[in-house]
Coordinates of C-alpha atoms and ligand atoms in Angstrom, one line a residue:
M14 CA 7.3 -171.9 -150.5
C15 CA 10.9 -172.5 -151.8
G16 CA 12.6 -175.8 -152.1
I17 CA 15.6 -177.0 -150.1
V18 CA 17.9 -179.9 -150.6
G19 CA 21.0 -181.3 -148.8
Y20 CA 23.4 -184.1 -149.4
T21 CA 26.3 -185.7 -147.5
G22 CA 28.0 -188.8 -148.8
R23 CA 30.5 -190.1 -151.2
R24 CA 29.4 -188.3 -154.4
D25 CA 30.2 -184.7 -155.5
A26 CA 27.5 -182.8 -153.8
A27 CA 27.0 -180.0 -156.4
P28 CA 25.4 -182.1 -159.2
V29 CA 23.2 -183.9 -156.7
L30 CA 22.1 -180.6 -155.3
L31 CA 21.4 -179.0 -158.7
G32 CA 19.5 -182.0 -159.9
G33 CA 17.5 -182.0 -156.7
L34 CA 16.7 -178.3 -157.0
K35 CA 15.5 -178.8 -160.5
R36 CA 12.9 -181.3 -159.2
L37 CA 11.9 -178.8 -156.6
E38 CA 11.7 -175.8 -158.9
Y39 CA 7.9 -176.1 -158.9
R40 CA 8.0 -174.7 -155.3
G41 CA 9.6 -171.5 -156.5
Y42 CA 11.9 -170.5 -159.3
D43 CA 13.0 -166.9 -159.1
S44 CA 16.6 -167.6 -158.0
F45 CA 18.7 -170.5 -156.7
G46 CA 21.9 -171.3 -154.9
I47 CA 24.1 -174.0 -153.5
A48 CA 26.9 -174.3 -151.0
T49 CA 29.3 -177.1 -150.5
V50 CA 32.0 -177.9 -147.9
G51 CA 35.3 -178.0 -149.7
S52 CA 38.4 -176.8 -147.9
A53 CA 36.0 -174.1 -146.7
I54 CA 32.4 -173.3 -147.7
E55 CA 32.0 -172.6 -151.4
V56 CA 28.8 -170.8 -152.6
Y57 CA 27.2 -170.3 -156.0
K58 CA 24.0 -168.2 -156.3
K59 CA 22.1 -166.8 -159.3
A60 CA 18.9 -165.0 -160.1
G61 CA 16.5 -166.8 -162.4
R62 CA 16.0 -170.5 -163.2
I63 CA 18.5 -173.3 -162.8
P64 CA 20.3 -173.8 -166.1
D65 CA 21.4 -177.2 -167.3
G66 CA 25.1 -177.9 -166.6
D67 CA 25.9 -174.4 -165.3
P68 CA 29.8 -174.7 -165.0
G69 CA 30.0 -172.3 -162.1
A70 CA 27.7 -174.3 -160.0
V71 CA 28.8 -177.8 -161.1
G72 CA 32.4 -176.8 -160.4
L73 CA 31.9 -176.5 -156.6
V74 CA 33.9 -179.1 -154.8
G75 CA 32.9 -181.2 -151.7
C76 CA 30.7 -184.2 -150.9
T77 CA 28.5 -182.3 -148.4
G78 CA 26.3 -179.4 -149.4
I79 CA 22.9 -177.7 -149.3
G80 CA 20.8 -175.9 -152.0
H81 CA 17.8 -173.8 -152.4
T82 CA 15.3 -172.7 -155.1
R83 CA 13.4 -169.5 -154.1
W84 CA 9.9 -168.0 -154.3
A85 CA 10.6 -164.6 -152.9
T86 CA 8.9 -163.4 -149.7
H87 CA 11.4 -161.0 -148.1
G88 CA 13.4 -159.1 -150.6
E89 CA 13.3 -159.1 -154.4
P90 CA 14.5 -162.1 -156.4
N91 CA 18.1 -161.3 -157.0
E92 CA 21.5 -162.9 -156.5
I93 CA 22.1 -161.3 -153.1
N94 CA 18.8 -162.4 -151.7
A95 CA 19.2 -165.9 -153.1
H96 CA 20.0 -168.6 -150.5
P97 CA 22.3 -170.0 -149.1
H98 CA 22.9 -167.2 -146.6
M99 CA 26.1 -166.9 -144.6
D100 CA 27.3 -165.5 -141.3
C101 CA 29.8 -162.6 -141.2
E102 CA 32.9 -164.9 -141.6
G103 CA 31.5 -167.1 -144.3
K104 CA 31.9 -170.2 -142.0
I105 CA 28.2 -171.0 -141.7
A106 CA 25.7 -171.5 -144.6
V107 CA 21.9 -171.9 -144.2
V108 CA 19.0 -172.6 -146.6
H109 CA 15.5 -172.1 -145.4
N110 CA 11.9 -172.7 -146.4
G111 CA 9.4 -170.8 -144.4
V112 CA 9.1 -167.4 -142.8
I113 CA 10.9 -166.1 -139.7
E114 CA 8.3 -163.7 -138.3
N115 CA 10.5 -162.1 -135.7
Y116 CA 13.4 -161.6 -138.0
A117 CA 13.4 -157.8 -137.9
E118 CA 13.8 -157.8 -134.1
L119 CA 16.5 -160.4 -134.3
K120 CA 18.3 -158.6 -137.0
R121 CA 18.3 -155.3 -135.1
H122 CA 19.7 -157.1 -132.1
L123 CA 22.4 -158.8 -134.2
Q124 CA 23.4 -155.5 -135.9
E125 CA 23.8 -153.9 -132.5
R126 CA 26.2 -156.7 -131.7
G127 CA 28.2 -155.9 -134.9
H128 CA 26.9 -158.4 -137.4
T129 CA 26.9 -157.2 -141.0
F130 CA 23.9 -158.2 -143.1
R131 CA 24.1 -158.6 -146.9
S132 CA 20.5 -159.5 -147.9
E133 CA 17.0 -158.3 -147.2
T134 CA 15.9 -161.8 -146.3
D135 CA 14.5 -163.1 -143.0
T136 CA 16.7 -166.2 -143.4
E137 CA 20.1 -164.4 -142.9
V138 CA 19.4 -163.9 -139.2
I139 CA 19.6 -167.7 -138.7
A140 CA 23.2 -167.8 -140.1
H141 CA 24.3 -164.9 -137.8
L142 CA 22.6 -166.4 -134.8
I143 CA 24.3 -169.7 -135.3
E144 CA 27.6 -167.8 -135.8
E145 CA 27.1 -166.4 -132.3
K146 CA 26.7 -169.9 -130.8
Y147 CA 29.1 -171.9 -132.9
D148 CA 32.2 -173.3 -131.2
G149 CA 32.8 -176.4 -133.3
D150 CA 29.6 -178.2 -132.4
L151 CA 27.1 -177.4 -135.2
L152 CA 24.3 -179.4 -133.6
A153 CA 24.6 -177.6 -130.3
A154 CA 24.7 -174.2 -132.1
V155 CA 21.5 -175.0 -134.1
N156 CA 19.7 -176.3 -131.0
A157 CA 20.6 -173.1 -129.2
V158 CA 19.2 -170.9 -132.0
L159 CA 15.9 -172.7 -132.8
P160 CA 14.0 -171.5 -129.7
L161 CA 14.7 -167.9 -130.7
L162 CA 12.9 -168.3 -134.1
Q163 CA 9.2 -167.6 -134.4
G164 CA 7.4 -168.6 -137.6
S165 CA 7.9 -171.6 -139.8
Y166 CA 11.1 -173.2 -141.0
A167 CA 12.7 -176.2 -142.6
I168 CA 16.4 -175.4 -142.5
L169 CA 19.6 -177.1 -143.5
V170 CA 22.9 -175.8 -142.0
I171 CA 26.5 -176.5 -142.8
A172 CA 29.8 -175.3 -141.4
G173 CA 33.1 -175.0 -143.2
D174 CA 35.0 -177.2 -140.9
T175 CA 32.8 -180.3 -140.7
Q176 CA 31.2 -182.8 -143.1
R177 CA 27.8 -182.7 -141.6
I178 CA 24.4 -181.1 -142.1
V179 CA 22.1 -180.1 -139.3
A180 CA 18.5 -180.2 -140.4
A181 CA 15.4 -178.9 -138.5
R182 CA 11.8 -178.4 -139.2
D183 CA 8.8 -176.6 -137.7
A184 CA 5.7 -176.1 -139.8
S185 CA 7.6 -176.6 -143.1
P186 CA 8.1 -180.0 -144.7
L187 CA 11.4 -181.9 -144.6
V188 CA 12.2 -185.4 -145.7
L189 CA 15.3 -187.4 -145.3
G190 CA 16.5 -189.9 -147.9
I191 CA 18.5 -192.8 -146.6
G192 CA 21.1 -194.3 -149.0
D193 CA 24.1 -196.5 -148.5
D194 CA 26.9 -194.3 -147.1
E195 CA 24.9 -191.2 -147.9
V196 CA 22.0 -189.2 -146.6
F197 CA 19.8 -186.7 -148.4
A198 CA 17.4 -184.1 -147.1
A199 CA 14.7 -182.3 -149.2
S200 CA 11.5 -180.4 -149.0
D201 CA 9.7 -183.4 -150.6
M202 CA 10.6 -186.8 -151.9
T203 CA 11.0 -185.9 -155.6
P204 CA 14.8 -185.1 -155.4
L205 CA 15.4 -188.4 -153.6
L206 CA 13.7 -190.7 -156.1
E207 CA 16.8 -191.0 -158.2
Y208 CA 18.9 -192.3 -155.3
T209 CA 16.8 -194.1 -152.8
E210 CA 13.3 -195.3 -152.0
R211 CA 13.8 -195.2 -148.2
V212 CA 12.7 -192.0 -146.6
I213 CA 11.9 -190.5 -143.2
F214 CA 9.4 -187.8 -142.9
L215 CA 10.6 -185.5 -140.1
E216 CA 8.0 -184.2 -137.5
D217 CA 7.6 -180.6 -136.4
G218 CA 10.2 -179.9 -133.8
D219 CA 12.7 -182.6 -135.1
V220 CA 16.4 -181.8 -135.4
A221 CA 18.5 -184.2 -137.5
D222 CA 22.3 -184.5 -137.5
L223 CA 23.4 -185.9 -140.9
M224 CA 26.7 -187.3 -141.7
P225 CA 27.9 -189.6 -144.6
G226 CA 26.0 -192.8 -144.0
R227 CA 24.8 -191.8 -140.6
Y228 CA 21.9 -189.8 -139.2
T229 CA 20.5 -189.1 -135.7
I230 CA 17.2 -187.5 -135.0
Y231 CA 16.3 -185.6 -131.9
H232 CA 13.1 -184.2 -130.5
G233 CA 13.0 -182.0 -127.4
G234 CA 16.7 -182.7 -126.9
L235 CA 16.2 -186.5 -126.8
E236 CA 17.2 -189.0 -129.5
V237 CA 14.1 -190.4 -131.3
E238 CA 13.4 -193.1 -133.9
R239 CA 11.4 -192.2 -136.9
P240 CA 10.1 -195.0 -139.2
I241 CA 11.7 -195.5 -142.6
E242 CA 9.0 -195.5 -145.2
L243 CA 9.2 -196.7 -148.8
I244 CA 8.3 -194.2 -151.5
N245 CA 5.6 -195.4 -153.9
W246 CA 6.8 -193.2 -156.8
C247 CA 9.5 -193.9 -159.2
F248 CA 12.2 -191.6 -160.7
E249 CA 10.9 -192.1 -164.3
D250 CA 7.6 -190.5 -163.3
T251 CA 9.5 -187.2 -162.8
R252 CA 10.7 -187.0 -166.4
K253 CA 9.0 -185.3 -169.3
G254 CA 9.0 -188.6 -171.2
G255 CA 9.1 -186.9 -174.7
F256 CA 6.4 -184.4 -174.0
P257 CA 7.2 -180.7 -174.7
H258 CA 5.9 -179.8 -171.2
Y259 CA 5.1 -181.6 -167.9
M260 CA 1.6 -180.1 -168.1
L261 CA 0.8 -181.9 -171.3
K262 CA 2.3 -185.1 -170.0
E263 CA 0.3 -184.8 -166.9
I264 CA -2.9 -184.1 -168.8
Y265 CA -2.2 -187.3 -170.8
E266 CA -1.6 -189.3 -167.6
Q267 CA -5.1 -188.5 -166.3
P268 CA -6.8 -191.8 -167.4
Q269 CA -4.2 -193.5 -165.3
S270 CA -4.4 -191.2 -162.3
F271 CA -8.2 -191.5 -162.2
Y272 CA -8.0 -195.3 -162.6
E273 CA -5.3 -195.9 -160.1
T274 CA -7.0 -193.8 -157.5
I275 CA -10.3 -195.6 -157.9
R276 CA -8.5 -199.0 -158.0
A277 CA -6.6 -198.2 -154.7
G278 CA -10.0 -198.0 -153.0
I279 CA -10.8 -196.7 -149.6
D280 CA -9.7 -198.4 -146.4
E281 CA -12.1 -199.5 -143.6
H282 CA -11.4 -196.6 -141.3
V283 CA -12.1 -194.0 -143.9
R284 CA -15.1 -195.9 -145.1
R285 CA -16.6 -195.9 -141.7
M286 CA -15.8 -192.2 -141.2
V287 CA -17.6 -191.4 -144.5
M288 CA -20.6 -193.5 -143.7
E289 CA -21.0 -192.0 -140.2
A290 CA -20.9 -188.4 -141.4
D291 CA -24.3 -186.7 -141.4
E292 CA -22.6 -183.5 -142.7
I293 CA -19.4 -182.9 -144.5
T294 CA -17.2 -179.8 -144.7
L295 CA -14.4 -179.6 -147.2
V296 CA -11.5 -177.1 -146.9
A297 CA -9.3 -176.4 -149.9
C298 CA -7.6 -173.8 -152.1
G299 CA -7.4 -173.1 -155.8
T300 CA -8.0 -176.1 -158.0
S301 CA -8.6 -178.3 -154.9
Y302 CA -11.3 -175.9 -153.9
H303 CA -12.9 -176.5 -157.3
T304 CA -12.9 -180.3 -156.9
A305 CA -14.5 -179.8 -153.5
L306 CA -17.3 -177.7 -155.1
V307 CA -17.8 -180.4 -157.7
F308 CA -18.3 -182.9 -154.9
K309 CA -20.7 -180.6 -153.1
Y310 CA -23.0 -180.4 -156.2
L311 CA -22.8 -184.1 -156.8
A312 CA -23.2 -185.2 -153.1
E313 CA -26.1 -183.0 -152.4
S314 CA -28.0 -183.7 -155.5
L315 CA -27.2 -187.5 -155.8
C316 CA -27.0 -188.6 -152.2
G317 CA -28.6 -185.8 -150.2
I318 CA -25.6 -185.3 -147.9
P319 CA -25.3 -181.7 -146.7
V320 CA -21.9 -180.4 -147.9
R321 CA -20.2 -177.2 -147.1
V322 CA -17.1 -176.0 -149.0
E323 CA -14.7 -173.5 -147.4
M324 CA -11.7 -171.7 -148.8
G325 CA -8.7 -172.4 -146.6
S326 CA -7.6 -168.8 -146.7
E327 CA -11.0 -167.6 -145.3
F328 CA -11.6 -170.3 -142.9
K329 CA -9.0 -169.5 -140.3
Y330 CA -10.3 -166.0 -139.8
F331 CA -14.0 -166.5 -140.4
T332 CA -14.6 -170.0 -139.1
P333 CA -18.1 -171.3 -139.7
P334 CA -19.9 -173.4 -137.1
L335 CA -18.6 -177.0 -137.7
R336 CA -20.5 -180.2 -137.5
G337 CA -19.6 -183.6 -138.9
L338 CA -16.7 -184.7 -141.0
V339 CA -14.1 -182.2 -142.1
I340 CA -12.1 -183.1 -145.2
A341 CA -8.9 -181.2 -146.3
V342 CA -8.3 -181.5 -150.0
S343 CA -4.7 -180.7 -151.0
Q344 CA -2.5 -182.1 -153.8
S345 CA 0.7 -181.1 -152.0
G346 CA -0.6 -181.6 -148.4
E347 CA 1.5 -178.5 -147.6
T348 CA -0.8 -175.5 -148.4
A349 CA -0.6 -173.2 -145.4
D350 CA -4.2 -172.0 -145.6
T351 CA -5.6 -175.6 -145.8
I352 CA -3.4 -176.8 -143.0
A353 CA -4.5 -173.9 -140.7
A354 CA -8.2 -174.8 -141.4
L355 CA -7.5 -178.5 -140.8
K356 CA -5.9 -177.6 -137.4
M357 CA -8.9 -175.6 -136.4
A358 CA -11.3 -178.5 -137.3
K359 CA -9.1 -180.8 -135.1
A360 CA -9.2 -178.3 -132.3
R361 CA -13.0 -178.4 -132.5
N362 CA -13.0 -182.2 -132.2
C363 CA -14.4 -182.8 -135.7
P364 CA -13.3 -186.1 -137.3
T365 CA -10.8 -185.1 -140.0
L366 CA -9.8 -186.7 -143.3
A367 CA -6.9 -185.6 -145.6
I368 CA -7.2 -186.2 -149.3
T369 CA -3.7 -185.7 -150.7
N370 CA -1.2 -186.8 -153.3
M371 CA 1.8 -186.5 -151.0
Q372 CA 2.6 -189.4 -148.7
G373 CA 3.9 -188.1 -145.4
S374 CA 2.9 -184.5 -146.0
T375 CA 1.7 -182.2 -143.2
V376 CA -2.0 -182.8 -143.7
T377 CA -1.5 -186.5 -143.3
R378 CA 0.1 -185.8 -140.0
I379 CA -2.7 -183.7 -138.7
A380 CA -5.8 -185.5 -140.0
D381 CA -7.2 -188.5 -138.3
E382 CA -7.2 -190.4 -141.5
T383 CA -5.7 -190.0 -145.0
L384 CA -7.0 -191.0 -148.4
L385 CA -4.0 -191.0 -150.7
M386 CA -4.5 -190.0 -154.3
R387 CA -2.6 -192.0 -156.9
A388 CA -1.6 -189.2 -159.3
G389 CA 2.2 -189.7 -159.0
P390 CA 4.5 -186.7 -159.0
E391 CA 2.9 -183.6 -160.6
I392 CA 5.7 -181.2 -161.7
G393 CA 3.8 -178.7 -163.8
V394 CA 2.6 -175.8 -161.6
A395 CA -0.9 -176.1 -163.0
A396 CA -2.8 -178.9 -161.3
T397 CA -4.2 -181.4 -163.8
K398 CA -3.7 -185.0 -163.0
S399 CA -4.0 -184.3 -159.3
Y400 CA -7.4 -182.6 -160.0
M401 CA -8.4 -185.8 -161.7
A402 CA -7.2 -187.9 -158.9
Q403 CA -9.0 -185.7 -156.3
L404 CA -12.2 -186.1 -158.2
A405 CA -11.6 -189.9 -158.3
A406 CA -11.2 -189.9 -154.5
L407 CA -14.2 -187.7 -153.9
M408 CA -16.4 -189.6 -156.4
E409 CA -15.4 -192.8 -154.6
I410 CA -16.6 -191.3 -151.3
L411 CA -19.8 -190.4 -153.1
N412 CA -20.1 -194.0 -154.4
I413 CA -19.7 -195.4 -150.9
R414 CA -22.5 -193.2 -149.6
C415 CA -24.7 -194.3 -152.5
D416 CA -24.1 -198.0 -151.9
G417 CA -22.0 -198.5 -155.0
E418 CA -24.5 -197.0 -157.4
F419 CA -21.6 -195.5 -159.5
D420 CA -19.4 -198.6 -159.6
D421 CA -19.9 -199.0 -163.3
A422 CA -19.4 -195.3 -164.3
L423 CA -16.3 -195.0 -162.2
S424 CA -14.6 -198.2 -163.3
H425 CA -15.0 -197.2 -167.0
A426 CA -14.4 -193.5 -166.7
H427 CA -10.7 -193.6 -167.6
L428 CA -11.7 -194.8 -171.1
A429 CA -13.7 -191.7 -171.8
I430 CA -11.0 -189.5 -170.3
G431 CA -8.6 -191.1 -172.7
D432 CA -11.0 -190.5 -175.6
V433 CA -11.2 -186.7 -175.1
L434 CA -7.4 -186.4 -175.2
L435 CA -7.7 -187.0 -178.9
L436 CA -10.2 -184.2 -179.7
D437 CA -9.4 -181.5 -182.2
I438 CA -9.9 -178.2 -180.4
Q439 CA -7.7 -176.0 -182.7
D440 CA -10.6 -173.6 -183.7
A441 CA -11.3 -172.9 -180.0
V442 CA -7.5 -172.4 -179.3
D443 CA -7.3 -170.0 -182.3
L444 CA -10.2 -168.0 -180.9
C445 CA -8.9 -167.8 -177.3
S446 CA -5.4 -167.0 -178.2
K447 CA -6.5 -163.8 -180.0
V448 CA -8.5 -162.2 -177.2
E449 CA -7.9 -160.6 -173.8
H450 CA -10.9 -162.0 -171.9
V451 CA -12.7 -165.3 -171.9
F452 CA -15.8 -166.4 -169.9
F453 CA -16.4 -170.0 -168.8
V454 CA -20.0 -170.9 -167.8
G455 CA -21.8 -174.0 -166.6
R456 CA -24.5 -175.0 -164.2
G457 CA -24.5 -177.5 -161.3
P458 CA -21.2 -179.5 -161.1
F459 CA -20.2 -177.9 -164.4
Y460 CA -20.1 -174.5 -162.7
P461 CA -16.9 -175.4 -160.7
V462 CA -15.7 -177.1 -163.8
A463 CA -16.1 -173.7 -165.5
M464 CA -14.3 -172.0 -162.6
E465 CA -11.4 -174.5 -163.0
G466 CA -11.3 -173.9 -166.7
A467 CA -11.0 -170.2 -166.1
L468 CA -8.3 -170.7 -163.5
K469 CA -6.3 -172.9 -165.8
M470 CA -6.7 -170.3 -168.6
K471 CA -5.5 -167.3 -166.6
E472 CA -2.8 -169.2 -164.7
I473 CA -0.8 -170.5 -167.7
S474 CA -1.9 -168.3 -170.7
Y475 CA -2.3 -165.0 -168.8
V476 CA -5.6 -164.5 -170.8
H477 CA -8.0 -163.0 -168.3
A478 CA -10.7 -165.5 -167.7
E479 CA -13.7 -165.8 -165.3
G480 CA -15.8 -168.8 -164.4
Y481 CA -19.4 -168.1 -163.8
A482 CA -22.6 -169.9 -163.0
A483 CA -24.3 -169.6 -166.4
G484 CA -27.4 -168.0 -165.0
E485 CA -25.4 -165.3 -163.3
L486 CA -23.9 -163.8 -166.4
K487 CA -26.9 -161.7 -167.1
H488 CA -26.6 -160.1 -163.6
G489 CA -23.7 -157.9 -164.6
P490 CA -21.0 -159.6 -166.6
F491 CA -23.2 -159.2 -169.8
A492 CA -22.0 -155.7 -169.9
L493 CA -18.6 -157.1 -170.9
L494 CA -19.8 -159.3 -173.8
T495 CA -18.5 -158.2 -177.2
P496 CA -17.5 -160.1 -180.4
E497 CA -14.0 -160.2 -178.8
T498 CA -15.1 -161.9 -175.6
P499 CA -15.6 -165.6 -176.2
V500 CA -17.8 -167.6 -173.8
V501 CA -17.0 -171.3 -173.2
A502 CA -20.3 -173.0 -172.2
I503 CA -20.6 -176.5 -170.9
C504 CA -24.0 -177.8 -171.8
T505 CA -24.7 -181.5 -171.5
P506 CA -28.0 -183.4 -171.3
G507 CA -29.9 -183.2 -168.1
P508 CA -32.3 -180.9 -166.2
T509 CA -30.4 -177.8 -167.1
Y510 CA -29.9 -178.4 -170.8
G511 CA -32.8 -176.3 -171.8
V512 CA -32.0 -173.3 -169.7
M513 CA -28.3 -173.5 -170.7
A514 CA -29.3 -173.5 -174.3
S515 CA -31.4 -170.3 -173.6
N516 CA -28.4 -168.7 -171.8
I517 CA -26.2 -169.5 -174.9
K518 CA -28.8 -167.8 -177.1
E519 CA -28.8 -164.7 -174.9
I520 CA -25.0 -164.6 -175.1
K521 CA -25.1 -165.0 -178.8
A522 CA -27.6 -162.1 -179.0
R523 CA -24.9 -159.9 -177.4
R524 CA -22.6 -161.0 -180.3
A525 CA -20.2 -162.9 -178.1
P526 CA -18.8 -166.0 -179.8
V527 CA -19.7 -169.2 -178.0
I528 CA -17.5 -172.4 -177.7
A529 CA -19.8 -175.1 -176.4
V530 CA -18.7 -178.3 -174.8
G531 CA -21.6 -180.7 -175.3
V532 CA -22.1 -184.4 -175.9
A533 CA -21.5 -186.2 -179.1
G534 CA -24.8 -186.6 -181.0
D535 CA -26.3 -183.4 -179.9
I536 CA -27.9 -181.9 -182.9
E537 CA -29.3 -178.7 -181.5
L538 CA -26.2 -177.1 -179.9
P539 CA -23.9 -177.2 -182.9
E540 CA -26.5 -175.1 -184.7
I541 CA -26.5 -172.2 -182.3
V542 CA -22.9 -172.0 -181.3
D543 CA -19.7 -170.9 -183.1
I544 CA -17.6 -173.9 -182.1
F545 CA -18.8 -177.2 -180.8
I546 CA -16.6 -179.6 -178.9
P547 CA -18.2 -183.0 -178.4
I548 CA -17.4 -185.1 -175.4
P549 CA -18.7 -188.7 -175.1
N550 CA -22.3 -189.1 -174.1
T551 CA -21.7 -190.9 -170.8
H552 CA -22.8 -190.8 -167.1
L553 CA -23.0 -187.3 -165.5
L554 CA -19.9 -188.1 -163.3
V555 CA -17.9 -189.0 -166.3
Q556 CA -19.0 -185.9 -168.2
V557 CA -17.6 -183.8 -165.4
L558 CA -14.3 -185.4 -165.9
T559 CA -14.2 -185.2 -169.7
A560 CA -15.4 -181.6 -169.9
S561 CA -12.6 -180.7 -167.4
V562 CA -10.0 -182.3 -169.7
V563 CA -11.2 -180.3 -172.7
L564 CA -10.8 -177.1 -170.7
Q565 CA -7.3 -178.1 -169.5
L566 CA -6.3 -178.7 -173.1
L567 CA -7.8 -175.4 -174.2
A568 CA -5.8 -173.6 -171.6
Y569 CA -2.7 -175.5 -172.5
H570 CA -2.8 -175.0 -176.2
T571 CA -3.8 -171.4 -175.8
A572 CA -0.7 -170.8 -173.6
C573 CA 1.5 -172.6 -176.1
A574 CA 0.1 -170.4 -178.9
L575 CA 1.0 -167.4 -176.9
N576 CA 4.4 -168.7 -176.2
R577 CA 4.0 -168.8 -172.4
D578 CA 6.1 -170.7 -169.9
V579 CA 3.5 -173.4 -169.4
D580 CA 5.2 -175.4 -166.6
K581 CA 6.4 -172.4 -164.6
P582 CA 3.9 -169.5 -165.1
R583 CA 5.1 -166.1 -163.8
N584 CA 4.7 -165.2 -160.1
L585 CA 3.5 -168.6 -159.1
A586 CA 4.7 -171.6 -157.1
K587 CA 3.0 -175.0 -156.9
S588 CA 3.1 -175.4 -153.2
V589 CA 1.8 -172.3 -151.4
T590 CA 3.2 -172.7 -147.9
V591 CA 2.7 -169.1 -146.8
E592 CA -0.7 -167.5 -145.7
Ligands
AGP603 C1 -3.8 -174.7 -159.7 O1 -3.4 -175.1 -160.9 C2 -2.8 -174.3 -158.7 N1 -1.7 -175.1 -158.7 C3 -3.3 -174.0 -157.3 O2 -4.6 -173.3 -157.4 C4 -3.5 -175.1 -156.3 O3 -4.5 -176.0 -156.6 C5 -3.7 -174.5 -154.9 O4 -2.5 -173.7 -154.6 C6 -3.9 -175.6 -153.9 O5 -2.8 -176.5 -153.8 P1 -2.9 -177.8 -153.0 O6 -3.9 -178.7 -153.7 O7 -1.5 -178.4 -153.1 O8 -3.3 -177.5 -151.6

């Protein structure tokens, strides 16, 4: 994970780097650092989050520099292990996102040659290796070192005697921003939005030589052209806009993210691919895995398409037999496990489709086709509006397979999503914020919705939560039910309403309080549960969306009641680029 940013141009680099790192903090936030080229390299590093207007950092001089925000892999999160890392003489500085797998061997070799290491990181070897090769030509030195590195990297390198940055990527993302008289580099496009809409997505194996107002890209030693693309996001989308947290803002943006994704539609190539598939396999992780499961339930029951859903992290080592279309679902498009699975599907000659929110991300480069979600930048670590946009994209696929049967439901869904934002769920929040464990249960597509509700709850409130298929609770977890273990049950009209109501009564008989999410107008459910939260009585597809929003709000307000760091929960990062 980790986020990196670089700048060379006419502005003071330090504020640009710090602002950029703040936008990348979702990738890791246990320590940060920047280095600029003044009369020599100046470095500022600190453990913890990036404070606003830190005088030590802002005071660094120079118009060329690099920065890093860290999610620790090698060595604990402290100031010494924070990037940038330097060579022995302090003449070379490096920031790195990725993992150098052969660093121990390289380090031993460098130590034998007299290099002194300061940190426990894998990254520091890069600085010392470049030191060995550097004779005034930074590009040549980096080019000489890259073949020695095994693993994944996006790196930015500066030297104290030149106003240039050398950037390189292999299996970690790196984007260039092209301004007038200035060039930016970053792990994704969010730090660039403030300055330019013109970006270049570097390819694996690319090396870029960046100077104020000039850049040259090389691949395999030869100069190459990479297209300049226009970003379809705007800077304002990355601000909190008066909300106390990004997560709440993003929950409130869901009517729009659903609507925009549906409105964008699906291009002819993707449409054909979807129509031709006689079987679909989805690979994903975390929240994206849950949206994939929702799709499975809906597609199999409503359209009769066989759908298999695989966790990215399992897929690579226990690959199932593959037939038909393989869809990788990933908000960031950079999740290592999902990428590995997608590569395997490609290797087996399956047609592949990426559903992602990130233009130019790695999955878009691997998959045959891309379906871009229109969620806009999602900054909160917890996925909310990207979950909604994924469901929009997947429901659109479903709709195509069902000859437009859901046109009406999908084109009005955003209104119902907007309605549930206004629900009063304070009683449920009061209950959940006083307990240590909460169960979430549902059946059919509401089972993955329950799993997602539990993931949101544990991720941001740290209240232990489990999502279960409602019928499974009696096969073991019943032993945990007490008056202090609330169960959130999603129970809407349909074939499983009766059996869900029975399940709820069984739970109540074990004296566990029940919070039910049901439809407005239900007269039976409010009688048997402790707290009833009514969602609009709409189409099944829309109920899936609105019930999900209720659970997001429950997690959010519970986390706030417990004073948690909602946007940056402990130990997590938004984009998980390690296996
Ligand atoms: C959920 O709130 C998390 N952010 C996490 O589970 C996330 O969905 C998972 O890491 C997959 O990320 P992706 O969609 O970017 O691939």
